[in-house]
PDB file of C-alpha atoms and ligand atoms in Angstrom:
ATOM      1  CA  MET A  26      49.201  68.852 176.451  1.00 58.00           C
ATOM      2  CA  ASP A  27      46.078  71.573 174.755  1.00 72.00           C
ATOM      3  CA  GLN A  28      46.479  71.983 171.158  1.00 74.00           C
ATOM      4  CA  ASN A  29      48.882  75.272 170.666  1.00 72.00           C
ATOM      5  CA  GLY A  30      51.747  73.268 172.915  1.00 75.00           C
ATOM      6  CA  LEU A  31      50.937  70.193 170.524  1.00 83.00           C
ATOM      7  CA  LEU A  32      51.593  72.362 167.677  1.00 83.00           C
ATOM      8  CA  ARG A  33      54.982  74.304 169.239  1.00 82.00           C
ATOM      9  CA  LEU A  34      56.389  71.044 170.134  1.00 87.00           C
ATOM     10  CA  GLY A  35      55.749  69.287 166.401  1.00 90.00           C
ATOM     11  CA  ILE A  36      57.262  72.229 164.671  1.00 90.00           C
ATOM     12  CA  PHE A  37      59.860  72.536 166.843  1.00 92.00           C
ATOM     13  CA  ALA A  38      61.101  68.734 167.054  1.00 94.00           C
ATOM     14  CA  THR A  39      60.287  69.017 162.985  1.00 95.00           C
ATOM     15  CA  ILE A  40      63.159  71.802 162.582  1.00 96.00           C
ATOM     16  CA  LEU A  41      65.521  70.518 165.410  1.00 96.00           C
ATOM     17  CA  ALA A  42      65.119  66.920 163.113  1.00 96.00           C
ATOM     18  CA  VAL A  43      65.978  69.044 160.148  1.00 96.00           C
ATOM     19  CA  MET A  44      68.878  71.223 161.547  1.00 96.00           C
ATOM     20  CA  ALA A  45      70.456  67.797 163.303  1.00 94.00           C
ATOM     21  CA  LEU A  46      70.478  66.121 159.712  1.00 96.00           C
ATOM     22  CA  TRP A  47      71.815  68.995 157.934  1.00 95.00           C
ATOM     23  CA  GLU A  48      74.853  69.386 160.285  1.00 93.00           C
ATOM     24  CA  ALA A  49      75.566  65.750 160.031  1.00 91.00           C
ATOM     25  CA  VAL A  50      75.512  65.509 156.387  1.00 93.00           C
ATOM     26  CA  ALA A  51      77.295  68.911 155.591  1.00 91.00           C
ATOM     27  CA  PRO A  52      78.711  70.287 158.999  1.00 92.00           C
ATOM     28  CA  TYR A  53      80.246  73.657 158.076  1.00 91.00           C
ATOM     29  CA  ARG A  54      83.135  73.339 161.602  1.00 88.00           C
ATOM     30  CA  PRO A  55      84.567  69.982 161.846  1.00 82.00           C
ATOM     31  CA  ARG A  56      82.579  68.494 164.163  1.00 74.00           C
ATOM     32  CA  GLU A  57      83.638  68.078 167.842  1.00 74.00           C
ATOM     33  CA  ALA A  58      82.988  64.014 168.172  1.00 64.00           C
ATOM     34  CA  VAL A  59      84.705  63.838 171.786  1.00 61.00           C
ATOM     35  CA  ARG A  60      82.838  67.009 173.374  1.00 79.00           C
ATOM     36  CA  ARG A  61      79.762  66.190 171.547  1.00 84.00           C
ATOM     37  CA  PRO A  62      78.289  63.554 173.824  1.00 86.00           C
ATOM     38  CA  VAL A  63      78.789  65.960 177.352  1.00 88.00           C
ATOM     39  CA  ARG A  64      77.606  69.187 175.473  1.00 92.00           C
ATOM     40  CA  TRP A  65      74.485  67.659 173.917  1.00 93.00           C
ATOM     41  CA  LEU A  66      74.005  65.954 177.815  1.00 94.00           C
ATOM     42  CA  THR A  67      74.557  69.528 178.973  1.00 95.00           C
ATOM     43  CA  ASN A  68      72.357  71.376 176.268  1.00 96.00           C
ATOM     44  CA  PHE A  69      69.030  69.279 176.134  1.00 96.00           C
ATOM     45  CA  GLY A  70      69.385  68.704 179.681  1.00 96.00           C
ATOM     46  CA  LEU A  71      68.721  72.053 180.172  1.00 96.00           C
ATOM     47  CA  LEU A  72      65.640  72.434 177.950  1.00 94.00           C
ATOM     48  CA  LEU A  73      64.085  69.449 179.803  1.00 94.00           C
ATOM     49  CA  ILE A  74      64.667  70.851 183.217  1.00 94.00           C
ATOM     50  CA  SER A  75      63.165  74.239 181.849  1.00 92.00           C
ATOM     51  CA  ALA A  76      60.238  72.400 180.041  1.00 89.00           C
ATOM     52  CA  ALA A  77      59.629  70.438 183.366  1.00 88.00           C
ATOM     53  CA  LEU A  78      59.866  73.903 185.367  1.00 87.00           C
ATOM     54  CA  THR A  79      57.812  76.081 183.048  1.00 82.00           C
ATOM     55  CA  ARG A  80      55.132  73.207 182.308  1.00 75.00           C
ATOM     56  CA  PHE A  81      52.645  74.094 184.488  1.00 65.00           C
ATOM     57  CA  THR A  82      53.790  78.197 185.527  1.00 65.00           C
ATOM     58  CA  VAL A  83      55.331  80.703 183.232  1.00 66.00           C
ATOM     59  CA  GLY A  84      54.686  78.529 180.111  1.00 64.00           C
ATOM     60  CA  ALA A  85      51.658  79.313 179.128  1.00 79.00           C
ATOM     61  CA  ALA A  86      51.899  82.984 180.631  1.00 84.00           C
ATOM     62  CA  MET A  87      52.035  84.748 177.212  1.00 85.00           C
ATOM     63  CA  ILE A  88      48.814  83.191 176.172  1.00 86.00           C
ATOM     64  CA  ALA A  89      47.066  83.621 179.220  1.00 86.00           C
ATOM     65  CA  THR A  90      48.319  87.253 178.731  1.00 91.00           C
ATOM     66  CA  ALA A  91      46.907  87.507 175.660  1.00 89.00           C
ATOM     67  CA  ILE A  92      43.530  86.140 176.416  1.00 90.00           C
ATOM     68  CA  TRP A  93      43.077  88.280 179.446  1.00 90.00           C
ATOM     69  CA  ALA A  94      44.095  91.237 178.045  1.00 87.00           C
ATOM     70  CA  GLY A  95      41.666  90.383 174.894  1.00 85.00           C
ATOM     71  CA  GLN A  96      38.936  89.810 177.758  1.00 89.00           C
ATOM     72  CA  ASN A  97      39.437  92.979 179.539  1.00 90.00           C
ATOM     73  CA  GLY A  98      40.249  95.190 176.587  1.00 84.00           C
ATOM     74  CA  LEU A  99      43.414  95.909 177.249  1.00 89.00           C
ATOM     75  CA  GLY A 100      46.661  96.717 175.175  1.00 84.00           C
ATOM     76  CA  VAL A 101      47.006  98.707 172.012  1.00 84.00           C
ATOM     77  CA  PHE A 102      45.184  96.401 169.460  1.00 84.00           C
ATOM     78  CA  ASN A 103      42.617  95.549 171.968  1.00 82.00           C
ATOM     79  CA  LEU A 104      41.597  99.589 171.857  1.00 90.00           C
ATOM     80  CA  VAL A 105      42.468 100.459 168.465  1.00 88.00           C
ATOM     81  CA  GLY A 106      40.748  98.760 165.790  1.00 80.00           C
ATOM     82  CA  VAL A 107      43.192  97.129 163.338  1.00 83.00           C
ATOM     83  CA  PRO A 108      42.769  93.906 160.913  1.00 87.00           C
ATOM     84  CA  ALA A 109      43.713  90.730 162.490  1.00 85.00           C
ATOM     85  CA  PHE A 110      46.278  90.166 160.097  1.00 90.00           C
ATOM     86  CA  LEU A 111      48.531  93.484 160.194  1.00 93.00           C
ATOM     87  CA  ALA A 112      47.719  93.411 164.177  1.00 89.00           C
ATOM     88  CA  GLY A 113      49.432  90.055 164.141  1.00 91.00           C
ATOM     89  CA  LEU A 114      52.301  90.897 161.686  1.00 95.00           C
ATOM     90  CA  ILE A 115      53.101  94.132 164.126  1.00 95.00           C
ATOM     91  CA  ALA A 116      53.005  92.329 167.118  1.00 93.00           C
ATOM     92  CA  ILE A 117      55.790  89.849 165.344  1.00 96.00           C
ATOM     93  CA  VAL A 118      58.225  92.548 164.736  1.00 97.00           C
ATOM     94  CA  VAL A 119      57.513  94.146 167.942  1.00 96.00           C
ATOM     95  CA  LEU A 120      58.102  91.236 169.689  1.00 96.00           C
ATOM     96  CA  ASP A 121      61.019  90.652 168.259  1.00 97.00           C
ATOM     97  CA  CYS A 122      62.529  94.027 168.530  1.00 97.00           C
ATOM     98  CA  ALA A 123      61.725  94.008 172.309  1.00 97.00           C
ATOM     99  CA  VAL A 124      63.544  90.263 172.755  1.00 97.00           C
ATOM    100  CA  TYR A 125      66.534  92.113 170.912  1.00 98.00           C
ATOM    101  CA  TRP A 126      66.612  94.449 173.378  1.00 98.00           C
ATOM    102  CA  GLN A 127      66.389  92.006 176.129  1.00 97.00           C
ATOM    103  CA  HIS A 128      69.289  90.148 174.665  1.00 98.00           C
ATOM    104  CA  ARG A 129      71.846  92.773 174.245  1.00 98.00           C
ATOM    105  CA  LEU A 130      70.538  93.909 178.058  1.00 97.00           C
ATOM    106  CA  THR A 131      71.834  90.265 179.099  1.00 97.00           C
ATOM    107  CA  HIS A 132      75.078  91.038 177.932  1.00 97.00           C
ATOM    108  CA  ILE A 133      74.978  94.872 179.472  1.00 97.00           C
ATOM    109  CA  VAL A 134      73.681  94.272 183.354  1.00 97.00           C
ATOM    110  CA  PRO A 135      76.282  92.053 184.867  1.00 95.00           C
ATOM    111  CA  LEU A 136      73.622  90.179 186.785  1.00 96.00           C
ATOM    112  CA  PHE A 137      71.795  89.711 183.832  1.00 97.00           C
ATOM    113  CA  TRP A 138      75.162  88.204 182.109  1.00 96.00           C
ATOM    114  CA  ARG A 139      75.969  85.750 184.809  1.00 96.00           C
ATOM    115  CA  PHE A 140      72.629  83.571 183.847  1.00 97.00           C
ATOM    116  CA  HIS A 141      73.191  84.434 180.086  1.00 97.00           C
ATOM    117  CA  ARG A 142      76.597  83.427 180.000  1.00 95.00           C
ATOM    118  CA  VAL A 143      75.812  79.559 180.147  1.00 96.00           C
ATOM    119  CA  HIS A 144      74.278  80.262 176.557  1.00 97.00           C
ATOM    120  CA  HIS A 145      77.811  81.575 175.660  1.00 96.00           C
ATOM    121  CA  CYS A 146      80.206  79.167 177.494  1.00 94.00           C
ATOM    122  CA  ASP A 147      79.818  76.830 174.916  1.00 93.00           C
ATOM    123  CA  VAL A 148      82.672  75.642 173.554  1.00 91.00           C
ATOM    124  CA  GLU A 149      81.037  74.754 170.132  1.00 91.00           C
ATOM    125  CA  PHE A 150      77.955  75.829 167.897  1.00 92.00           C
ATOM    126  CA  ASP A 151      75.508  73.612 166.773  1.00 94.00           C
ATOM    127  CA  VAL A 152      71.732  73.169 166.822  1.00 96.00           C
ATOM    128  CA  SER A 153      71.773  72.186 170.512  1.00 96.00           C
ATOM    129  CA  THR A 154      73.362  75.685 171.671  1.00 96.00           C
ATOM    130  CA  ALA A 155      69.667  77.112 170.577  1.00 96.00           C
ATOM    131  CA  VAL A 156      68.478  74.976 174.040  1.00 96.00           C
ATOM    132  CA  ARG A 157      71.567  76.069 176.241  1.00 96.00           C
ATOM    133  CA  PHE A 158      69.825  78.569 178.450  1.00 96.00           C
ATOM    134  CA  HIS A 159      69.649  78.744 182.554  1.00 97.00           C
ATOM    135  CA  PRO A 160      65.902  78.082 183.675  1.00 95.00           C
ATOM    136  CA  VAL A 161      66.217  81.326 185.686  1.00 95.00           C
ATOM    137  CA  GLU A 162      66.918  83.091 181.910  1.00 96.00           C
ATOM    138  CA  ILE A 163      63.766  81.472 180.438  1.00 94.00           C
ATOM    139  CA  ILE A 164      61.682  82.119 183.300  1.00 92.00           C
ATOM    140  CA  ALA A 165      62.389  85.657 183.458  1.00 93.00           C
ATOM    141  CA  SER A 166      62.352  86.073 179.574  1.00 94.00           C
ATOM    142  CA  ALA A 167      58.905  84.477 179.768  1.00 92.00           C
ATOM    143  CA  GLY A 168      57.427  87.320 182.239  1.00 92.00           C
ATOM    144  CA  TYR A 169      59.330  89.935 180.078  1.00 95.00           C
ATOM    145  CA  LYS A 170      58.022  88.778 177.032  1.00 93.00           C
ATOM    146  CA  SER A 171      53.888  88.589 178.511  1.00 93.00           C
ATOM    147  CA  PHE A 172      54.374  92.255 179.708  1.00 95.00           C
ATOM    148  CA  PHE A 173      55.162  93.273 175.686  1.00 95.00           C
ATOM    149  CA  VAL A 174      51.799  91.420 174.966  1.00 95.00           C
ATOM    150  CA  LEU A 175      50.008  92.755 176.956  1.00 94.00           C
ATOM    151  CA  LEU A 176      51.182  96.693 175.835  1.00 95.00           C
ATOM    152  CA  ILE A 177      50.563  95.667 172.274  1.00 94.00           C
ATOM    153  CA  GLY A 178      47.356  93.695 173.004  1.00 91.00           C
ATOM    154  CA  ALA A 179      48.443  90.622 170.643  1.00 90.00           C
ATOM    155  CA  ASP A 180      46.596  88.017 169.647  1.00 89.00           C
ATOM    156  CA  PRO A 181      46.994  84.973 170.871  1.00 90.00           C
ATOM    157  CA  TRP A 182      47.639  83.004 167.579  1.00 91.00           C
ATOM    158  CA  ALA A 183      50.453  85.995 167.279  1.00 92.00           C
ATOM    159  CA  VAL A 184      51.497  85.029 170.237  1.00 92.00           C
ATOM    160  CA  VAL A 185      51.614  81.085 169.019  1.00 90.00           C
ATOM    161  CA  VAL A 186      52.827  82.120 165.504  1.00 92.00           C
ATOM    162  CA  TYR A 187      55.952  84.382 166.852  1.00 93.00           C
ATOM    163  CA  GLU A 188      56.675  81.904 169.767  1.00 91.00           C
ATOM    164  CA  SER A 189      57.268  78.824 167.152  1.00 91.00           C
ATOM    165  CA  MET A 190      59.368  81.535 164.741  1.00 94.00           C
ATOM    166  CA  LEU A 191      61.132  82.261 167.635  1.00 94.00           C
ATOM    167  CA  SER A 192      62.452  78.778 168.412  1.00 93.00           C
ATOM    168  CA  GLY A 193      62.690  77.826 165.281  1.00 95.00           C
ATOM    169  CA  PHE A 194      64.708  80.499 164.345  1.00 96.00           C
ATOM    170  CA  ALA A 195      67.268  79.849 166.982  1.00 97.00           C
ATOM    171  CA  LEU A 196      67.369  76.104 165.964  1.00 97.00           C
ATOM    172  CA  PHE A 197      68.180  77.551 162.542  1.00 97.00           C
ATOM    173  CA  ASN A 198      70.816  80.344 163.466  1.00 96.00           C
ATOM    174  CA  HIS A 199      72.812  78.267 165.262  1.00 97.00           C
ATOM    175  CA  GLY A 200      73.153  75.495 162.990  1.00 96.00           C
ATOM    176  CA  ASN A 201      76.745  74.603 162.423  1.00 94.00           C
ATOM    177  CA  VAL A 202      75.494  74.825 158.329  1.00 95.00           C
ATOM    178  CA  HIS A 203      76.884  77.206 156.023  1.00 90.00           C
ATOM    179  CA  PHE A 204      75.358  79.049 152.945  1.00 93.00           C
ATOM    180  CA  PRO A 205      77.057  80.197 149.814  1.00 93.00           C
ATOM    181  CA  ALA A 206      78.094  83.481 150.352  1.00 91.00           C
ATOM    182  CA  PRO A 207      75.691  85.226 147.631  1.00 94.00           C
ATOM    183  CA  PHE A 208      72.625  83.587 149.315  1.00 95.00           C
ATOM    184  CA  ASP A 209      73.521  84.112 152.494  1.00 95.00           C
ATOM    185  CA  ARG A 210      73.739  87.923 151.628  1.00 95.00           C
ATOM    186  CA  MET A 211      70.304  87.905 150.540  1.00 95.00           C
ATOM    187  CA  LEU A 212      69.005  85.817 153.169  1.00 96.00           C
ATOM    188  CA  ARG A 213      70.530  88.594 155.833  1.00 95.00           C
ATOM    189  CA  VAL A 214      68.697  91.433 154.571  1.00 95.00           C
ATOM    190  CA  LEU A 215      65.867  90.277 156.107  1.00 96.00           C
ATOM    191  CA  VAL A 216      66.595  87.540 158.684  1.00 97.00           C
ATOM    192  CA  VAL A 217      69.323  86.182 161.132  1.00 97.00           C
ATOM    193  CA  THR A 218      71.304  83.602 159.581  1.00 97.00           C
ATOM    194  CA  PRO A 219      73.720  81.228 160.869  1.00 96.00           C
ATOM    195  CA  ASP A 220      76.641  82.899 159.650  1.00 94.00           C
ATOM    196  CA  MET A 221      75.508  85.791 161.145  1.00 95.00           C
ATOM    197  CA  HIS A 222      74.928  84.669 164.434  1.00 96.00           C
ATOM    198  CA  ARG A 223      78.195  82.610 164.844  1.00 95.00           C
ATOM    199  CA  VAL A 224      79.819  85.718 165.214  1.00 95.00           C
ATOM    200  CA  HIS A 225      77.376  86.760 168.525  1.00 96.00           C
ATOM    201  CA  HIS A 226      79.503  83.156 169.720  1.00 96.00           C
ATOM    202  CA  SER A 227      83.052  84.462 168.903  1.00 94.00           C
ATOM    203  CA  SER A 228      85.225  84.261 172.111  1.00 93.00           C
ATOM    204  CA  VAL A 229      86.474  87.899 171.204  1.00 93.00           C
ATOM    205  CA  MET A 230      84.083  90.290 173.355  1.00 93.00           C
ATOM    206  CA  THR A 231      83.749  92.838 170.392  1.00 93.00           C
ATOM    207  CA  GLU A 232      82.061  90.117 168.713  1.00 93.00           C
ATOM    208  CA  THR A 233      80.195  88.607 171.211  1.00 94.00           C
ATOM    209  CA  ASN A 234      78.667  91.610 171.903  1.00 95.00           C
ATOM    210  CA  SER A 235      76.906  92.149 168.494  1.00 96.00           C
ATOM    211  CA  ASN A 236      74.680  90.577 166.056  1.00 97.00           C
ATOM    212  CA  TYR A 237      71.942  90.180 169.227  1.00 97.00           C
ATOM    213  CA  GLY A 238      69.080  89.707 166.492  1.00 97.00           C
ATOM    214  CA  ASN A 239      66.718  86.370 166.905  1.00 96.00           C
ATOM    215  CA  ILE A 240      64.330  86.516 164.000  1.00 97.00           C
ATOM    216  CA  LEU A 241      64.944  89.585 161.946  1.00 97.00           C
ATOM    217  CA  SER A 242      68.472  91.064 161.086  1.00 97.00           C
ATOM    218  CA  VAL A 243      67.011  94.788 161.009  1.00 97.00           C
ATOM    219  CA  TRP A 244      67.779  95.705 164.374  1.00 98.00           C
ATOM    220  CA  ASP A 245      71.506  95.138 164.550  1.00 97.00           C
ATOM    221  CA  ARG A 246      71.611  97.162 161.495  1.00 97.00           C
ATOM    222  CA  LEU A 247      69.165 100.381 162.918  1.00 97.00           C
ATOM    223  CA  PHE A 248      70.800  99.960 166.833  1.00 97.00           C
ATOM    224  CA  VAL A 249      74.423  99.976 165.240  1.00 96.00           C
ATOM    225  CA  SER A 250      75.149  96.266 166.838  1.00 96.00           C
ATOM    226  CA  TYR A 251      75.948  94.680 163.479  1.00 96.00           C
ATOM    227  CA  ILE A 252      79.139  92.906 162.720  1.00 94.00           C
ATOM    228  CA  ASP A 253      79.522  91.422 159.117  1.00 90.00           C
ATOM    229  CA  HIS A 254      81.881  88.727 159.769  1.00 87.00           C
ATOM    230  CA  THR A 255      84.655  88.082 162.431  1.00 86.00           C
ATOM    231  CA  LYS A 256      88.297  89.290 162.790  1.00 83.00           C
ATOM    232  CA  ALA A 257      89.824  85.744 162.588  1.00 83.00           C
ATOM    233  CA  ASN A 258      88.562  83.229 159.558  1.00 75.00           C
ATOM    234  CA  ASP A 259      84.793  82.234 160.381  1.00 72.00           C
ATOM    235  CA  HIS A 260      85.644  78.670 159.809  1.00 77.00           C
ATOM    236  CA  ASP A 261      88.481  78.219 162.454  1.00 78.00           C
ATOM    237  CA  MET A 262      87.267  80.979 164.978  1.00 86.00           C
ATOM    238  CA  GLN A 263      87.364  80.388 168.543  1.00 90.00           C
ATOM    239  CA  ILE A 264      83.755  79.632 170.234  1.00 92.00           C
ATOM    240  CA  GLY A 265      83.016  80.040 174.111  1.00 92.00           C
ATOM    241  CA  LEU A 266      84.410  82.224 176.576  1.00 93.00           C
ATOM    242  CA  ASP A 267      87.883  82.223 177.598  1.00 90.00           C
ATOM    243  CA  GLU A 268      87.181  82.154 181.180  1.00 89.00           C
ATOM    244  CA  PHE A 269      84.703  79.201 181.004  1.00 90.00           C
ATOM    245  CA  ARG A 270      86.533  76.339 179.105  1.00 88.00           C
ATOM    246  CA  ASP A 271      87.001  74.121 181.953  1.00 86.00           C
ATOM    247  CA  SER A 272      85.149  70.587 182.587  1.00 82.00           C
ATOM    248  CA  LYS A 273      83.797  72.048 185.153  1.00 83.00           C
ATOM    249  CA  SER A 274      81.837  75.139 183.026  1.00 84.00           C
ATOM    250  CA  GLN A 275      80.724  72.558 180.802  1.00 90.00           C
ATOM    251  CA  SER A 276      78.700  69.777 182.787  1.00 92.00           C
ATOM    252  CA  LEU A 277      74.784  69.925 183.287  1.00 94.00           C
ATOM    253  CA  LEU A 278      75.676  70.935 187.286  1.00 95.00           C
ATOM    254  CA  GLY A 279      78.272  73.048 186.283  1.00 93.00           C
ATOM    255  CA  VAL A 280      76.458  75.421 184.198  1.00 94.00           C
ATOM    256  CA  LEU A 281      73.457  75.473 186.659  1.00 95.00           C
ATOM    257  CA  TRP A 282      75.719  76.723 189.220  1.00 94.00           C
ATOM    258  CA  LEU A 283      77.710  79.101 186.776  1.00 93.00           C
ATOM    259  CA  PRO A 284      75.608  82.278 187.669  1.00 94.00           C
ATOM    260  CA  PHE A 285      76.375  81.873 191.262  1.00 93.00           C
ATOM    261  CA  ARG A 286      79.988  81.459 190.856  1.00 87.00           C
ATOM    262  CA  LEU A 287      82.661  83.885 191.792  1.00 77.00           C
ATOM    263  CA  PRO A 288      83.515  85.843 189.861  1.00 70.00           C
TER     264      PRO A 288
HETATM  265 ZN1  LIG B  27      73.716  86.266 173.923  1.00 68.66          ZN
END
């Protein structure tokens, strides 16, 4: 594994360990001891399958695109001289906005939703939910993000920082943890918090179709998809999708097949 890969893996493993420990010490919702082994096997199983599938393929697509764009003078920042730090910052903000729209489209376009519903049919919400994605969605996302890397002419290091932030924030905002309300309010001005993202995993569809943000919370406010809290009590709300609560929708093989099921 190269230096970038090791750095990203180190950051990911550290944040995963911190969140899992935090959930164990101070869980917000009661921990589902019975369902957890199946859920964690499914969620981390998906992570391992996606990691194996992307290892030698699209896993490096974004970095390779950034290097290639730099060598060939392609993309906005390779054509217009902007100080490196500012260019990196803008690249991160633009990529976060692009991924907000990617996420929103996976809820709107029926074909994309078939794959994205794997993420939403988790009946609980904890750090493992952050890695519950169908491998096809992971591969498609790498291609989508690479297009924006090329468009911006993002620096390879900005890509490494962005990707680390994206996976780090996913682990953070799927945590079964809770901040005191005033602190959560303060954080929410800038970034997506677990209390904000939990709304997105409500089984009430109007709430599922809200709070699409990953890192910055501004996109949901700007594009009018922000819901402050669920109609039900945030603590006791039902998580998941009503039509996919059976055991067939929860196993590793079951979720791999879920996009191809009728309806
Ligand atoms: Zn979603």
